[in-house]
Amino acid sequence: MKLGTKLIHAGVAPDPSTGAIMTPIFQTSTYVQSAPGVHKGYEYARTQNPTRDALQNALAAIENGTHGISFGSGLAATDAVMKLLSPGDEVIATNDLYGGTYRIFTKVFERYGIRFNFIDMSDARNIEAHITPQTRMIWLETPTNPLLKIIDIAACATIARKSEVILCVDNTFASPYLQNPLDLGADIVLHSATKYLGGHSDVVHGAVIVKNEDLAKQLYFIQNSSGAVPGPQDCFLVLRGIKTLHVRVQRHCENGVIVANFLRNHPRVDKVYWPGFTDHPNHDIAKQQMRGFGGMMSFTLKDDSIESANRILSNTHLFALAESLGGVESLIGHPASMTHASIPRTERVKNGLADSLIRLSVGIEDADDLTEDLAKAIG
């Protein structure tokens, strides 16, 4: 199946009991057994749920993996991946990443003896100098959050294989429609399915996809043992969202081109971070590993002040000031005080995240309305 067809059909089938074309929401906590240990494949809903099974099969299919594992949030998925490690292990992570990921790494897992080294991965070769005998995992986002840096997944995978370490790629910004890291050599793909996979700002969910049987067994064990599982209603909503991922993200990309070029040509805008520009660092890599450049972008102002940024943030009407991204509606945010507030300011500034940086999640509204909204807010 081609991708658009796969997104609608893969992993799901009409309900055998009724013929319902949509996967039913199995809102149950337990399952009746005819005798001890004799059941229909389901015992307890933390461990198994038919709605969740359908979603996990769909997730595996759309990322070209063999196993999908669902969680109650993107950070719950991150937590599970980190539990593959042991005290004394080291992780090399990109230095431009979601603030919640930085927080769980440094405030939770460092307490348990896992060490993290945050580095610039714009040139993948930089990773090799930081690998030690204790390195067990390379963690990257691409495009990164919020500076939209592009990291060469295939090059990272080559380094990971040579060093016998796990490569995990947070694919939230790209979505499976634009990028499939497993095809490029990654071992684990992670999503905050709250974002593009759900797509309608109505569900919180996380997902991990692998194609290694041993990794899958470990992650299923962690999922069941730690219990950070999603409810069946949430799984249903993500399943529904996946069915329209291709048409939504195509429109996100179309609008992204228009909004990014509008910002770049605005006299009051300084820098625009969007991988679709031919002069964006690693644009050629983005072109190779992605099917489009997406609707995520960020920008700074020539008047590089918090006051000017706040004036814009409070004066848009279609761009809603809110955390999150990837929904059908456009969102505007201030990473330094919102999504990345947990990263110390010195670290943010050192990595290029200015106090006045504004991040956009360009939705699927009419692009002319979106540029007009920004024009009025920027002035």
Short mmCIF file of C-alpha atoms in Angstrom, two decimals:
data_model
loop_
_atom_site.label_atom_id
_atom_site.label_comp_id
_atom_site.label_asym_id
_atom_site.label_seq_id
_atom_site.Cartn_x
_atom_site.Cartn_y
_atom_site.Cartn_z
CA MET A 1 0.00 0.00 0.00
CA LYS A 2 1.13 3.54 -0.68
CA LEU A 3 1.34 5.82 2.33
CA GLY A 4 -2.03 7.58 1.98
CA THR A 5 -3.81 4.22 1.71
CA LYS A 6 -1.77 2.73 4.55
CA LEU A 7 -2.70 5.56 6.91
CA ILE A 8 -6.39 4.78 6.44
CA HIS A 9 -6.33 0.99 6.37
CA ALA A 10 -3.17 -0.46 7.95
CA GLY A 11 -3.52 -2.19 11.28
CA VAL A 12 -7.30 -1.96 11.46
CA ALA A 13 -10.20 -4.09 10.20
CA PRO A 14 -13.99 -4.03 10.56
CA ASP A 15 -15.17 -5.32 13.94
CA PRO A 16 -15.86 -9.06 13.47
CA SER A 17 -18.81 -9.07 15.88
CA THR A 18 -20.80 -6.27 14.21
CA GLY A 19 -19.03 -5.23 11.00
CA ALA A 20 -18.44 -1.74 12.39
CA ILE A 21 -15.93 -0.03 10.11
CA MET A 22 -14.50 2.02 12.98
CA THR A 23 -12.65 0.21 15.76
CA PRO A 24 -14.95 -0.02 18.80
CA ILE A 25 -13.99 1.63 22.08
CA PHE A 26 -13.60 -1.30 24.45
CA GLN A 27 -14.29 0.57 27.69
CA THR A 28 -13.59 -2.26 30.11
CA SER A 29 -11.12 -2.88 32.89
CA THR A 30 -11.17 -6.68 32.81
CA TYR A 31 -12.29 -9.68 30.76
CA VAL A 32 -14.25 -12.80 31.71
CA GLN A 33 -12.38 -16.11 31.59
CA SER A 34 -14.12 -19.44 31.05
CA ALA A 35 -11.57 -21.13 33.36
CA PRO A 36 -8.38 -19.92 35.05
CA GLY A 37 -6.01 -18.92 32.26
CA VAL A 38 -8.58 -19.77 29.56
CA HIS A 39 -9.60 -16.57 27.80
CA LYS A 40 -9.88 -14.89 24.40
CA GLY A 41 -6.48 -13.24 24.50
CA TYR A 42 -7.40 -10.55 27.01
CA GLU A 43 -7.06 -10.70 30.78
CA TYR A 44 -6.70 -7.20 32.25
CA ALA A 45 -6.92 -3.82 30.54
CA ARG A 46 -3.59 -2.45 31.77
CA THR A 47 -1.97 -5.32 29.90
CA GLN A 48 -4.21 -5.58 26.83
CA ASN A 49 -7.10 -3.72 25.27
CA PRO A 50 -8.49 -4.40 21.77
CA THR A 51 -8.74 -0.68 20.90
CA ARG A 52 -5.15 -0.16 21.98
CA ASP A 53 -4.06 -3.24 20.05
CA ALA A 54 -5.60 -1.82 16.86
CA LEU A 55 -3.78 1.47 17.39
CA GLN A 56 -0.47 -0.23 18.14
CA ASN A 57 -0.77 -2.26 14.94
CA ALA A 58 -1.52 0.90 12.98
CA LEU A 59 1.44 2.75 14.53
CA ALA A 60 3.80 -0.07 13.62
CA ALA A 61 2.52 -0.11 10.05
CA ILE A 62 2.76 3.63 9.37
CA GLU A 63 6.34 3.83 10.70
CA ASN A 64 7.36 0.66 8.84
CA GLY A 65 8.09 -1.09 12.11
CA THR A 66 6.90 -4.40 13.53
CA HIS A 67 5.74 -3.34 17.00
CA GLY A 68 3.91 -0.25 18.23
CA ILE A 69 3.67 0.47 21.95
CA SER A 70 1.20 3.11 23.20
CA PHE A 71 1.47 5.26 26.32
CA GLY A 72 -0.56 7.84 28.19
CA SER A 73 1.60 10.73 26.91
CA GLY A 74 4.73 11.49 24.94
CA LEU A 75 6.69 11.85 28.16
CA ALA A 76 5.39 8.49 29.38
CA ALA A 77 6.82 7.04 26.17
CA THR A 78 10.13 8.82 26.85
CA ASP A 79 10.09 7.47 30.41
CA ALA A 80 9.68 3.92 29.09
CA VAL A 81 12.58 4.26 26.65
CA MET A 82 14.83 5.56 29.42
CA LYS A 83 13.94 2.51 31.52
CA LEU A 84 15.81 0.39 28.98
CA LEU A 85 18.97 1.81 30.59
CA SER A 86 20.79 1.14 33.87
CA PRO A 87 22.68 3.28 36.40
CA GLY A 88 26.04 4.30 34.96
CA ASP A 89 24.80 4.34 31.36
CA GLU A 90 25.30 7.48 29.28
CA VAL A 91 23.03 9.11 26.69
CA ILE A 92 24.17 11.53 24.01
CA ALA A 93 21.28 13.89 23.22
CA THR A 94 20.83 16.82 20.90
CA ASN A 95 21.18 20.16 22.67
CA ASP A 96 18.09 21.60 20.97
CA LEU A 97 15.17 19.55 22.20
CA TYR A 98 11.76 19.73 23.85
CA GLY A 99 11.96 21.20 27.35
CA GLY A 100 9.96 18.36 28.87
CA THR A 101 12.48 15.86 27.52
CA TYR A 102 15.35 17.87 29.00
CA ARG A 103 13.49 18.02 32.32
CA ILE A 104 12.82 14.28 32.60
CA PHE A 105 16.43 13.54 31.61
CA THR A 106 18.08 15.93 34.06
CA LYS A 107 15.58 16.07 36.94
CA VAL A 108 14.39 12.47 37.00
CA PHE A 109 16.81 10.04 35.38
CA GLU A 110 20.05 11.72 36.37
CA ARG A 111 18.97 10.99 39.97
CA TYR A 112 19.11 7.29 39.11
CA GLY A 113 22.66 7.41 37.81
CA ILE A 114 22.08 7.87 34.07
CA ARG A 115 24.28 10.60 32.59
CA PHE A 116 23.32 12.89 29.71
CA ASN A 117 25.58 14.78 27.35
CA PHE A 118 23.78 17.46 25.32
CA ILE A 119 25.63 18.34 22.11
CA ASP A 120 25.12 19.99 18.74
CA MET A 121 24.31 17.28 16.19
CA SER A 122 24.08 19.51 13.10
CA ASP A 123 27.19 17.63 11.98
CA ALA A 124 26.61 14.01 12.97
CA ARG A 125 30.36 13.42 13.11
CA ASN A 126 30.39 15.50 16.29
CA ILE A 127 28.72 12.57 18.06
CA GLU A 128 31.72 10.26 17.69
CA ALA A 129 33.95 12.44 19.87
CA HIS A 130 31.49 12.08 22.76
CA ILE A 131 30.99 8.31 22.70
CA THR A 132 32.49 6.50 25.69
CA PRO A 133 32.42 2.86 26.81
CA GLN A 134 29.39 3.80 28.94
CA THR A 135 27.36 5.25 26.04
CA ARG A 136 24.19 3.22 25.50
CA MET A 137 21.91 5.55 23.54
CA ILE A 138 21.86 8.44 21.07
CA TRP A 139 18.72 10.58 21.36
CA LEU A 140 17.76 13.07 18.71
CA GLU A 141 14.90 15.13 17.36
CA THR A 142 14.78 16.21 13.75
CA PRO A 143 13.51 18.77 13.00
CA THR A 144 14.44 19.97 16.48
CA ASN A 145 12.23 21.86 18.88
CA PRO A 146 12.20 24.89 18.66
CA LEU A 147 15.06 25.87 16.31
CA LEU A 148 14.13 23.44 13.52
CA LYS A 149 17.65 22.09 13.13
CA ILE A 150 18.03 19.08 10.85
CA ILE A 151 20.03 16.05 11.97
CA ASP A 152 21.19 13.38 9.53
CA ILE A 153 19.41 10.24 10.77
CA ALA A 154 21.25 7.84 8.45
CA ALA A 155 24.64 9.21 9.51
CA CYS A 156 23.67 8.92 13.18
CA ALA A 157 22.51 5.36 12.57
CA THR A 158 25.89 4.44 11.08
CA ILE A 159 27.65 5.83 14.16
CA ALA A 160 25.22 4.05 16.49
CA ARG A 161 25.70 0.68 14.79
CA LYS A 162 29.47 1.02 14.83
CA SER A 163 29.39 1.84 18.54
CA GLU A 164 26.67 -0.75 19.32
CA VAL A 165 24.36 1.82 20.91
CA ILE A 166 20.62 2.41 20.52
CA LEU A 167 19.49 5.26 18.26
CA CYS A 168 16.16 6.81 19.30
CA VAL A 169 14.52 9.46 17.11
CA ASP A 170 11.72 11.69 18.37
CA ASN A 171 9.72 12.06 15.15
CA THR A 172 6.98 14.29 16.57
CA PHE A 173 7.68 17.40 14.44
CA ALA A 174 7.85 15.50 11.15
CA SER A 175 5.18 12.81 11.71
CA PRO A 176 5.27 9.50 9.81
CA TYR A 177 3.87 11.27 6.76
CA LEU A 178 7.06 13.29 6.27
CA GLN A 179 9.74 10.99 7.71
CA ASN A 180 10.29 7.34 8.71
CA PRO A 181 13.43 7.06 10.87
CA LEU A 182 13.35 3.25 11.07
CA ASP A 183 13.89 3.16 7.31
CA LEU A 184 17.02 5.29 7.84
CA GLY A 185 18.51 2.98 10.46
CA ALA A 186 17.02 4.17 13.75
CA ASP A 187 16.26 1.54 16.39
CA ILE A 188 13.40 3.37 18.13
CA VAL A 189 10.94 5.99 16.90
CA LEU A 190 9.04 8.04 19.46
CA HIS A 191 6.02 10.32 19.06
CA SER A 192 4.05 12.63 21.18
CA ALA A 193 0.89 11.43 19.44
CA THR A 194 -0.86 14.37 21.08
CA LYS A 195 0.47 16.39 18.15
CA TYR A 196 0.20 15.49 14.46
CA LEU A 197 -0.96 11.89 14.91
CA GLY A 198 -3.99 12.97 16.93
CA GLY A 199 -4.15 16.20 15.01
CA HIS A 200 -7.20 17.80 16.63
CA SER A 201 -5.96 19.02 20.04
CA ASP A 202 -8.32 16.65 21.83
CA VAL A 203 -6.10 13.83 23.13
CA VAL A 204 -2.85 13.28 25.04
CA HIS A 205 -0.94 10.21 23.93
CA GLY A 206 2.55 8.81 23.33
CA ALA A 207 3.91 6.11 21.09
CA VAL A 208 7.08 4.09 20.52
CA ILE A 209 7.70 2.00 17.40
CA VAL A 210 10.47 -0.54 16.85
CA LYS A 211 11.27 -3.43 14.53
CA ASN A 212 13.56 -5.36 16.85
CA GLU A 213 11.85 -8.21 18.70
CA ASP A 214 14.06 -7.95 21.80
CA LEU A 215 13.49 -4.20 22.15
CA ALA A 216 9.77 -4.74 21.66
CA LYS A 217 9.61 -7.35 24.43
CA GLN A 218 11.46 -5.07 26.83
CA LEU A 219 9.20 -2.11 26.04
CA TYR A 220 5.98 -4.14 26.35
CA PHE A 221 7.24 -5.37 29.72
CA ILE A 222 7.92 -1.80 30.84
CA GLN A 223 4.52 -0.65 29.52
CA ASN A 224 2.72 -3.32 31.52
CA SER A 225 4.90 -3.09 34.62
CA SER A 226 4.94 0.70 34.92
CA GLY A 227 1.35 1.07 33.77
CA ALA A 228 1.49 4.40 31.93
CA VAL A 229 -1.06 3.15 29.42
CA PRO A 230 -3.66 5.16 27.48
CA GLY A 231 -7.38 4.62 27.85
CA PRO A 232 -9.39 3.16 24.96
CA GLN A 233 -11.10 6.49 24.19
CA ASP A 234 -7.68 8.11 23.69
CA CYS A 235 -6.60 5.24 21.46
CA PHE A 236 -9.76 5.64 19.39
CA LEU A 237 -9.06 9.36 18.91
CA VAL A 238 -5.50 8.74 17.74
CA LEU A 239 -6.72 6.01 15.36
CA ARG A 240 -9.19 8.50 13.94
CA GLY A 241 -6.48 11.14 13.61
CA ILE A 242 -4.12 8.82 11.74
CA LYS A 243 -6.73 8.29 9.03
CA THR A 244 -6.43 11.93 7.92
CA LEU A 245 -2.73 12.47 8.67
CA HIS A 246 -1.71 12.64 5.02
CA VAL A 247 -4.28 15.25 3.96
CA ARG A 248 -3.69 17.34 7.07
CA VAL A 249 0.10 17.35 6.93
CA GLN A 250 0.03 18.07 3.21
CA ARG A 251 -1.96 21.22 3.99
CA HIS A 252 0.33 22.05 6.94
CA CYS A 253 3.24 21.92 4.47
CA GLU A 254 1.49 24.05 1.85
CA ASN A 255 0.63 26.69 4.44
CA GLY A 256 4.11 26.43 5.94
CA VAL A 257 5.74 27.51 2.69
CA ILE A 258 3.52 30.58 2.50
CA VAL A 259 3.87 31.63 6.14
CA ALA A 260 7.64 31.05 6.25
CA ASN A 261 8.21 33.18 3.16
CA PHE A 262 5.87 35.87 4.49
CA LEU A 263 7.90 36.06 7.69
CA ARG A 264 11.23 36.08 5.87
CA ASN A 265 10.10 39.04 3.76
CA HIS A 266 8.65 41.04 6.67
CA PRO A 267 10.77 44.11 7.48
CA ARG A 268 10.44 43.63 11.26
CA VAL A 269 11.39 39.97 11.30
CA ASP A 270 15.04 39.03 11.76
CA LYS A 271 15.65 35.27 11.51
CA VAL A 272 13.19 32.60 10.39
CA TYR A 273 13.97 28.99 11.26
CA TRP A 274 12.33 26.62 8.78
CA PRO A 275 14.08 23.72 6.99
CA GLY A 276 12.38 24.41 3.66
CA PHE A 277 14.64 27.37 2.89
CA THR A 278 17.45 26.36 0.54
CA ASP A 279 19.95 28.27 2.70
CA HIS A 280 18.81 26.56 5.91
CA PRO A 281 21.70 24.55 7.36
CA ASN A 282 21.29 20.89 6.34
CA HIS A 283 18.45 21.73 3.94
CA ASP A 284 19.83 19.10 1.57
CA ILE A 285 19.66 16.47 4.32
CA ALA A 286 16.08 17.48 5.07
CA LYS A 287 15.29 17.13 1.39
CA GLN A 288 16.74 13.62 1.37
CA GLN A 289 15.12 12.24 4.53
CA MET A 290 11.80 14.11 4.52
CA ARG A 291 8.90 14.23 2.07
CA GLY A 292 8.17 17.87 2.86
CA PHE A 293 9.25 20.55 5.30
CA GLY A 294 6.24 20.80 7.57
CA GLY A 295 4.33 23.59 9.24
CA MET A 296 6.58 24.13 12.27
CA MET A 297 8.78 27.22 12.33
CA SER A 298 10.15 29.84 14.66
CA PHE A 299 11.38 33.40 14.24
CA THR A 300 13.00 36.33 15.99
CA LEU A 301 12.46 40.05 15.60
CA LYS A 302 14.89 42.80 14.65
CA ASP A 303 13.70 44.49 17.82
CA ASP A 304 14.96 41.57 19.87
CA SER A 305 13.05 42.28 23.06
CA ILE A 306 10.61 40.38 25.23
CA GLU A 307 8.22 43.34 25.04
CA SER A 308 8.01 43.17 21.24
CA ALA A 309 7.56 39.40 21.31
CA ASN A 310 4.82 39.65 23.95
CA ARG A 311 2.98 42.25 21.89
CA ILE A 312 2.80 39.80 18.98
CA LEU A 313 1.96 36.83 21.17
CA SER A 314 -1.01 38.67 22.68
CA ASN A 315 -2.36 40.20 19.47
CA THR A 316 -2.98 37.33 17.08
CA HIS A 317 -6.53 36.09 16.62
CA LEU A 318 -6.27 32.99 14.45
CA PHE A 319 -2.94 31.93 15.92
CA ALA A 320 -3.96 30.90 19.44
CA LEU A 321 -1.44 31.47 22.22
CA ALA A 322 -1.11 27.98 23.65
CA GLU A 323 1.32 25.15 24.26
CA SER A 324 1.38 22.08 22.00
CA LEU A 325 1.44 21.84 18.22
CA GLY A 326 0.29 19.79 15.27
CA GLY A 327 -3.43 20.47 15.49
CA VAL A 328 -5.63 21.67 12.65
CA GLU A 329 -5.72 25.12 14.23
CA SER A 330 -2.68 27.41 14.19
CA LEU A 331 -0.84 28.00 17.47
CA ILE A 332 1.73 30.56 18.55
CA GLY A 333 4.02 30.12 21.51
CA HIS A 334 6.97 31.52 23.43
CA PRO A 335 9.42 28.66 24.07
CA ALA A 336 11.48 30.49 26.71
CA SER A 337 8.48 30.87 29.03
CA MET A 338 6.32 27.97 27.88
CA THR A 339 7.53 24.72 26.30
CA HIS A 340 11.21 25.22 27.20
CA ALA A 341 10.97 27.06 30.52
CA SER A 342 12.44 24.03 32.32
CA ILE A 343 15.76 24.50 30.50
CA PRO A 344 18.01 26.98 32.38
CA ARG A 345 18.30 30.31 30.57
CA THR A 346 22.07 30.02 30.23
CA GLU A 347 21.63 26.71 28.43
CA ARG A 348 18.84 28.07 26.22
CA VAL A 349 20.83 31.12 25.14
CA LYS A 350 24.01 29.09 24.60
CA ASN A 351 22.11 26.81 22.23
CA GLY A 352 20.61 29.73 20.28
CA LEU A 353 17.17 29.89 21.87
CA ALA A 354 16.69 33.64 22.28
CA ASP A 355 14.32 35.08 24.89
CA SER A 356 12.28 36.69 22.10
CA LEU A 357 12.01 33.56 19.92
CA ILE A 358 8.44 32.87 18.78
CA ARG A 359 7.36 29.40 17.64
CA LEU A 360 4.50 28.77 15.21
CA SER A 361 2.53 25.64 14.54
CA VAL A 362 0.94 26.55 11.22
CA GLY A 363 -2.50 24.98 10.95
CA ILE A 364 -4.69 24.12 7.97
CA GLU A 365 -6.75 27.31 7.79
CA ASP A 366 -6.64 29.49 4.69
CA ALA A 367 -3.05 30.70 4.33
CA ASP A 368 -4.09 34.24 3.38
CA ASP A 369 -5.99 34.57 6.65
CA LEU A 370 -2.96 33.34 8.58
CA THR A 371 -0.53 35.80 6.98
CA GLU A 372 -3.00 38.64 7.50
CA ASP A 373 -3.30 37.69 11.17
CA LEU A 374 0.48 37.77 11.58
CA ALA A 375 0.79 41.00 9.62
CA LYS A 376 -1.60 42.78 11.97
CA ALA A 377 0.10 41.39 15.08
CA ILE A 378 3.65 42.17 13.96
CA GLY A 379 2.65 45.61 12.70
#
